[in-house]
Structure formats: structure tokens, C-alpha cells
Amino acid sequence: MASAKPDFALPPQTVLHARYLLGDTLGGGALGITYRAVQLDAPARGRVVAVKEFFPRALAVRAADGSVQPMPKGAADFALYCARFVRGYRFLHAKANCPPLVPLLDLFEQNGTAYVVMAYIEGETLAQRVKAHGAIPPRALMRMMRPFLHDLAALHQRKIIHRAIMPRNILLRGENPPILLDFGGARPEDDWPLRRCPVLRGRGYLPPEQICQSRQGSWTDVYALCATMYYALTAKEPADALERLFAAKIGKDEPLVPIRTLCPKLTRKQADALMAGLSLDSAARPADFAALESALYGSKIPHFAFRIPNWCARK
């Protein structure tokens, strides 16, 4: 994974939990910063790991002693979201055998915040691949994504909503299936309503129900993955859901360019499946990753993928 240097990151050589020696930063998002680190204690002394620090920049600042200090007006929200961060990763730790998850190794609190330790896996993100090499040809992307979709279906079978699928959170690993990064916003699907749950940053990849804090579920991740595949196939960010909603409200043209216009080599069947997944109406999308896989690749749709109307299912 390529390194980055978000502002206010902890400096290299910082020791956390008396166990982890921090190196460079791997990246940062809406909810935190991820560092490369080396484990200091036995039996895994010398193991390279990734350490994610809960640090929502909208709600907190870095103090001189390295601690994370909530802003006065954001203290209550910081405490709430930090507790959700811890609870979410504890929940995911119980699902450790789920294929698309990076193995979780440790979870602890320090510096006024929380940290999760994950296995460090070499690779490049989908965002890095497209930025470096341009759009991915349809046959190559579909070959890459099929085992990934099959693995992702295990998330929804376990009632996990990731809520932050986007190009920077998908790690490519050569011939191995991609895996998902950044589970800081993940929630159990039955953890509803998601009261005061932070809206994650991801222009173009968040469906309207996530931005507007209405009912979310497996269909929420379907939109995000279809938006991610749209970007991978076109090297263009999909139109933001709020812009699309506003255009529809005032009678303007849909700002989301049909994917086959930008990627004519994509089959009509696959283009139709991706555009359905990008529907603003959640009931018009494939219900989950298993249904999306069926729509893209033509396998039989399982009985649980059939939909019920939006007005009675997702209010």
C-alpha cells in the first residue's frame, strides 16, 4: 500500500499500547488515520501491521502530547462515534472468517481515542490503479470482480453493511481477490435506526439514503459498489446522488452519464445491471451482492434476492 501523510498524524517512532512502533502513514479518511507499524512483543515480534486511529477531523484536534482532543461543541458526538467505532470493530472481530475482511488483531484505547490493529497486506487500491493506468477494460474488471462479489455476499449473509465502499477502500492483490478496507463505518444491518451516525465522505459513491440518513441496508452497499465499478470502467467519478436528486426535482437532465456511453465495450447486460445498481430508488437496485452478481454474470437469481416495494421495505 502506498504511503500518504495526512495532517496531524502521529510521528514515526511513536509507540502505542507498549506493543506497536509506528512507521509511516498509509492514508487517512473521514474517521481516522492508518499507520504502518511493527509489533514489538512476542510471540509476533517484528510482524508488520496496520494501525487505524479513530480521529474524525471534523470533531477533534491533535494536542501537543499526541492525544486526540474533542472540540468543545463536538465532544458528545465524538464520544458517541468513538463508542460506535469500537463496537463496530468488535462486531467485525466476531466475523473474522469472512473472506473480504482484513484480519483484525487488536483493539485498544489510548490518547483519548481508539485504535484497531489489522494485518498488513501489500497491494494497491483500486483508486491508485485507475489513477496510474486509467480505466480498466471491461473484461479485466469483470474477471477481477466476480470472486470479489462472491466474497462480498458473505458480508450481507452475516448482516454486515460496510457503508464506505469506494475505490480507495478496495485493495487489489494481484491474482488474489480484492479485499475491503476501512470498516470504521460498518454496521450490523439490524442496527437500525442508525441514530446520529456520521455521514461518511465519499462524493459520488454514497446513495441518497445514506446522505439523508434514511433506511440503509444491503442495497446501500450495492449502490456504492456499482459506483465504484463505474469509476473503474470509465476513470470518471459518478455524479453525486444529491446532484441527481436535485436535477430530478427541478426537471433537469440526469447528470449521471450512462456507463455504456463512456465505456462502449461493456456488454448491454452488464451496463444495465450497473445502472440499475445506481438507481436513486433503492427498491429498483439488486437487493444485495448475490443479486448483483447474478445480474452481471447471468447466474440464476437466488430466491432471497427478489424485492419488495420500497414504500413498505425501507422506510
Short mmCIF file of N, CA and C in Angstrom, two decimals, residues 52-144:
data_model
loop_
_atom_site.label_atom_id
_atom_site.label_comp_id
_atom_site.label_asym_id
_atom_site.label_seq_id
_atom_site.Cartn_x
_atom_site.Cartn_y
_atom_site.Cartn_z
N LYS A 52 -5.11 1.58 12.76
CA LYS A 52 -6.03 2.67 12.42
C LYS A 52 -6.43 3.41 13.69
N GLU A 53 -6.25 4.72 13.66
CA GLU A 53 -6.60 5.60 14.78
C GLU A 53 -7.93 6.29 14.49
N PHE A 54 -8.85 6.24 15.45
CA PHE A 54 -10.10 6.98 15.31
C PHE A 54 -9.80 8.46 15.53
N PHE A 55 -9.95 9.25 14.46
CA PHE A 55 -9.61 10.67 14.52
C PHE A 55 -10.47 11.42 13.51
N PRO A 56 -11.74 11.70 13.87
CA PRO A 56 -12.61 12.45 12.97
C PRO A 56 -12.25 13.93 12.99
N ARG A 57 -11.63 14.39 11.92
CA ARG A 57 -11.10 15.75 11.89
C ARG A 57 -12.17 16.82 12.06
N ALA A 58 -13.42 16.49 11.75
CA ALA A 58 -14.50 17.47 11.91
C ALA A 58 -14.85 17.69 13.37
N LEU A 59 -14.41 16.78 14.24
CA LEU A 59 -14.84 16.83 15.64
C LEU A 59 -13.69 16.94 16.63
N ALA A 60 -12.44 16.80 16.18
CA ALA A 60 -11.33 16.72 17.12
C ALA A 60 -10.07 17.34 16.54
N VAL A 61 -9.11 17.60 17.43
CA VAL A 61 -7.81 18.13 17.03
C VAL A 61 -6.73 17.32 17.73
N ARG A 62 -5.51 17.40 17.20
CA ARG A 62 -4.36 16.74 17.81
C ARG A 62 -3.69 17.70 18.80
N ALA A 63 -3.56 17.27 20.06
CA ALA A 63 -2.87 18.08 21.07
C ALA A 63 -1.36 17.87 20.96
N ALA A 64 -0.61 18.72 21.63
CA ALA A 64 0.85 18.66 21.56
C ALA A 64 1.40 17.35 22.10
N ASP A 65 0.70 16.73 23.04
CA ASP A 65 1.18 15.47 23.62
C ASP A 65 0.77 14.25 22.79
N GLY A 66 0.16 14.49 21.62
CA GLY A 66 -0.25 13.39 20.74
C GLY A 66 -1.65 12.89 20.95
N SER A 67 -2.31 13.36 22.01
CA SER A 67 -3.67 12.89 22.26
C SER A 67 -4.65 13.53 21.29
N VAL A 68 -5.82 12.92 21.17
CA VAL A 68 -6.89 13.42 20.32
C VAL A 68 -7.91 14.10 21.22
N GLN A 69 -8.10 15.40 21.01
CA GLN A 69 -8.97 16.20 21.88
C GLN A 69 -10.23 16.61 21.14
N PRO A 70 -11.40 16.23 21.65
CA PRO A 70 -12.65 16.66 21.01
C PRO A 70 -12.80 18.17 21.06
N MET A 71 -13.33 18.75 20.02
CA MET A 71 -13.67 20.17 20.06
C MET A 71 -14.83 20.37 21.04
N PRO A 72 -14.89 21.52 21.70
CA PRO A 72 -15.93 21.72 22.72
C PRO A 72 -17.34 21.42 22.24
N LYS A 73 -17.69 21.89 21.06
CA LYS A 73 -19.05 21.68 20.57
C LYS A 73 -19.25 20.29 20.00
N GLY A 74 -18.16 19.52 19.83
CA GLY A 74 -18.29 18.19 19.24
C GLY A 74 -18.01 17.07 20.20
N ALA A 75 -17.85 17.38 21.50
CA ALA A 75 -17.44 16.37 22.47
C ALA A 75 -18.44 15.22 22.57
N ALA A 76 -19.72 15.54 22.61
CA ALA A 76 -20.73 14.49 22.75
C ALA A 76 -20.75 13.59 21.53
N ASP A 77 -20.68 14.19 20.34
CA ASP A 77 -20.67 13.39 19.12
C ASP A 77 -19.40 12.55 19.03
N PHE A 78 -18.26 13.13 19.42
CA PHE A 78 -17.00 12.38 19.39
C PHE A 78 -17.12 11.13 20.25
N ALA A 79 -17.62 11.28 21.48
CA ALA A 79 -17.75 10.14 22.38
C ALA A 79 -18.69 9.09 21.80
N LEU A 80 -19.79 9.55 21.21
CA LEU A 80 -20.75 8.61 20.62
C LEU A 80 -20.13 7.85 19.46
N TYR A 81 -19.47 8.58 18.54
CA TYR A 81 -18.91 7.93 17.36
C TYR A 81 -17.73 7.03 17.69
N CYS A 82 -16.95 7.43 18.69
CA CYS A 82 -15.83 6.59 19.11
C CYS A 82 -16.36 5.27 19.68
N ALA A 83 -17.42 5.35 20.48
CA ALA A 83 -18.03 4.14 21.02
C ALA A 83 -18.56 3.25 19.90
N ARG A 84 -19.15 3.87 18.87
CA ARG A 84 -19.63 3.10 17.73
C ARG A 84 -18.47 2.47 16.95
N PHE A 85 -17.38 3.20 16.82
CA PHE A 85 -16.18 2.69 16.16
C PHE A 85 -15.69 1.42 16.87
N VAL A 86 -15.59 1.49 18.19
CA VAL A 86 -15.14 0.33 18.97
C VAL A 86 -16.13 -0.82 18.83
N ARG A 87 -17.42 -0.50 18.97
CA ARG A 87 -18.42 -1.55 18.88
C ARG A 87 -18.43 -2.20 17.51
N GLY A 88 -18.27 -1.36 16.45
CA GLY A 88 -18.28 -1.89 15.10
C GLY A 88 -17.14 -2.85 14.85
N TYR A 89 -15.95 -2.50 15.31
CA TYR A 89 -14.81 -3.39 15.09
C TYR A 89 -14.87 -4.63 15.97
N ARG A 90 -15.46 -4.52 17.16
CA ARG A 90 -15.67 -5.72 17.97
C ARG A 90 -16.63 -6.67 17.27
N PHE A 91 -17.66 -6.09 16.69
CA PHE A 91 -18.61 -6.91 15.94
C PHE A 91 -17.92 -7.60 14.76
N LEU A 92 -17.08 -6.85 14.05
CA LEU A 92 -16.37 -7.43 12.91
C LEU A 92 -15.37 -8.49 13.35
N HIS A 93 -14.76 -8.29 14.52
CA HIS A 93 -13.81 -9.29 15.01
C HIS A 93 -14.48 -10.64 15.20
N ALA A 94 -15.75 -10.60 15.56
CA ALA A 94 -16.50 -11.84 15.72
C ALA A 94 -16.80 -12.50 14.38
N LYS A 95 -16.63 -11.75 13.27
CA LYS A 95 -16.87 -12.28 11.94
C LYS A 95 -15.55 -12.51 11.21
N ALA A 96 -14.52 -12.88 11.94
CA ALA A 96 -13.16 -12.91 11.40
C ALA A 96 -12.98 -13.87 10.24
N ASN A 97 -13.90 -14.83 10.09
CA ASN A 97 -13.76 -15.78 8.99
C ASN A 97 -14.42 -15.31 7.71
N CYS A 98 -14.83 -14.05 7.66
CA CYS A 98 -15.50 -13.53 6.47
C CYS A 98 -14.44 -13.16 5.43
N PRO A 99 -14.49 -13.74 4.21
CA PRO A 99 -13.38 -13.61 3.25
C PRO A 99 -12.93 -12.20 2.91
N PRO A 100 -13.82 -11.20 2.69
CA PRO A 100 -13.30 -9.91 2.25
C PRO A 100 -12.74 -9.03 3.35
N LEU A 101 -12.74 -9.51 4.60
CA LEU A 101 -12.28 -8.70 5.71
C LEU A 101 -10.78 -8.86 5.93
N VAL A 102 -10.09 -7.74 6.17
CA VAL A 102 -8.72 -7.80 6.63
C VAL A 102 -8.73 -8.36 8.06
N PRO A 103 -7.90 -9.35 8.37
CA PRO A 103 -7.90 -9.91 9.74
C PRO A 103 -7.63 -8.83 10.79
N LEU A 104 -8.46 -8.81 11.82
CA LEU A 104 -8.33 -7.86 12.92
C LEU A 104 -7.55 -8.52 14.05
N LEU A 105 -6.53 -7.83 14.57
CA LEU A 105 -5.60 -8.42 15.52
C LEU A 105 -5.72 -7.86 16.93
N ASP A 106 -6.12 -6.61 17.05
CA ASP A 106 -6.12 -5.99 18.38
C ASP A 106 -7.02 -4.76 18.34
N LEU A 107 -7.51 -4.36 19.52
CA LEU A 107 -8.33 -3.17 19.66
C LEU A 107 -8.05 -2.60 21.04
N PHE A 108 -7.69 -1.32 21.12
CA PHE A 108 -7.38 -0.74 22.41
C PHE A 108 -7.67 0.77 22.39
N GLU A 109 -7.70 1.37 23.57
CA GLU A 109 -7.93 2.80 23.71
C GLU A 109 -6.71 3.47 24.32
N GLN A 110 -6.34 4.61 23.79
CA GLN A 110 -5.18 5.37 24.25
C GLN A 110 -5.28 6.78 23.67
N ASN A 111 -4.60 7.73 24.25
CA ASN A 111 -4.56 9.10 23.72
C ASN A 111 -5.95 9.72 23.57
N GLY A 112 -6.89 9.28 24.39
CA GLY A 112 -8.23 9.85 24.32
C GLY A 112 -9.05 9.34 23.15
N THR A 113 -8.58 8.29 22.48
CA THR A 113 -9.30 7.76 21.33
C THR A 113 -9.13 6.24 21.27
N ALA A 114 -9.51 5.64 20.15
CA ALA A 114 -9.44 4.19 19.99
C ALA A 114 -8.59 3.82 18.78
N TYR A 115 -7.99 2.64 18.85
CA TYR A 115 -7.14 2.14 17.78
C TYR A 115 -7.52 0.70 17.47
N VAL A 116 -7.50 0.37 16.19
CA VAL A 116 -7.69 -1.02 15.78
C VAL A 116 -6.45 -1.45 15.01
N VAL A 117 -5.99 -2.66 15.27
CA VAL A 117 -4.80 -3.21 14.62
C VAL A 117 -5.23 -4.32 13.67
N MET A 118 -4.77 -4.22 12.43
CA MET A 118 -5.14 -5.17 11.39
C MET A 118 -3.90 -5.77 10.75
N ALA A 119 -4.08 -6.91 10.10
CA ALA A 119 -2.99 -7.46 9.32
C ALA A 119 -2.59 -6.47 8.23
N TYR A 120 -1.31 -6.37 7.97
CA TYR A 120 -0.82 -5.50 6.89
C TYR A 120 -0.73 -6.34 5.62
N ILE A 121 -1.37 -5.87 4.56
CA ILE A 121 -1.41 -6.62 3.31
C ILE A 121 -0.90 -5.73 2.19
N GLU A 122 0.07 -6.21 1.46
CA GLU A 122 0.63 -5.46 0.34
C GLU A 122 -0.37 -5.41 -0.82
N GLY A 123 -0.36 -4.32 -1.52
CA GLY A 123 -1.22 -4.18 -2.69
C GLY A 123 -1.39 -2.72 -3.04
N GLU A 124 -2.27 -2.45 -3.98
CA GLU A 124 -2.62 -1.08 -4.33
C GLU A 124 -4.12 -0.96 -4.35
N THR A 125 -4.61 0.22 -4.03
CA THR A 125 -6.05 0.40 -4.04
C THR A 125 -6.54 0.54 -5.48
N LEU A 126 -7.83 0.32 -5.65
CA LEU A 126 -8.44 0.50 -6.97
C LEU A 126 -8.27 1.93 -7.43
N ALA A 127 -8.36 2.88 -6.51
CA ALA A 127 -8.15 4.29 -6.87
C ALA A 127 -6.75 4.52 -7.40
N GLN A 128 -5.76 3.93 -6.75
CA GLN A 128 -4.37 4.07 -7.20
C GLN A 128 -4.17 3.43 -8.57
N ARG A 129 -4.80 2.27 -8.79
CA ARG A 129 -4.65 1.59 -10.09
C ARG A 129 -5.20 2.45 -11.22
N VAL A 130 -6.40 2.99 -11.03
CA VAL A 130 -7.02 3.78 -12.09
C VAL A 130 -6.26 5.09 -12.30
N LYS A 131 -5.82 5.71 -11.21
CA LYS A 131 -5.07 6.96 -11.34
C LYS A 131 -3.77 6.74 -12.11
N ALA A 132 -3.13 5.60 -11.89
CA ALA A 132 -1.83 5.33 -12.53
C ALA A 132 -1.97 4.83 -13.95
N HIS A 133 -3.02 4.05 -14.23
CA HIS A 133 -3.10 3.36 -15.52
C HIS A 133 -4.37 3.65 -16.31
N GLY A 134 -5.28 4.44 -15.76
CA GLY A 134 -6.51 4.74 -16.48
C GLY A 134 -7.58 3.68 -16.27
N ALA A 135 -8.66 3.82 -17.02
CA ALA A 135 -9.81 2.92 -16.89
C ALA A 135 -9.40 1.47 -17.12
N ILE A 136 -10.04 0.58 -16.37
CA ILE A 136 -9.77 -0.85 -16.50
C ILE A 136 -10.68 -1.43 -17.58
N PRO A 137 -10.16 -2.19 -18.55
CA PRO A 137 -11.01 -2.77 -19.60
C PRO A 137 -12.11 -3.65 -19.00
N PRO A 138 -13.30 -3.64 -19.60
CA PRO A 138 -14.43 -4.37 -19.02
C PRO A 138 -14.15 -5.84 -18.72
N ARG A 139 -13.53 -6.57 -19.64
CA ARG A 139 -13.30 -7.99 -19.40
C ARG A 139 -12.38 -8.20 -18.20
N ALA A 140 -11.36 -7.35 -18.08
CA ALA A 140 -10.43 -7.48 -16.96
C ALA A 140 -11.13 -7.16 -15.64
N LEU A 141 -11.95 -6.10 -15.62
CA LEU A 141 -12.63 -5.74 -14.38
C LEU A 141 -13.64 -6.81 -13.97
N MET A 142 -14.41 -7.31 -14.94
CA MET A 142 -15.42 -8.31 -14.60
C MET A 142 -14.77 -9.60 -14.12
N ARG A 143 -13.62 -9.95 -14.67
CA ARG A 143 -12.89 -11.13 -14.21
C ARG A 143 -12.40 -10.92 -12.78
N MET A 144 -11.94 -9.70 -12.48
CA MET A 144 -11.45 -9.36 -11.15
C MET A 144 -12.57 -9.34 -10.12
#
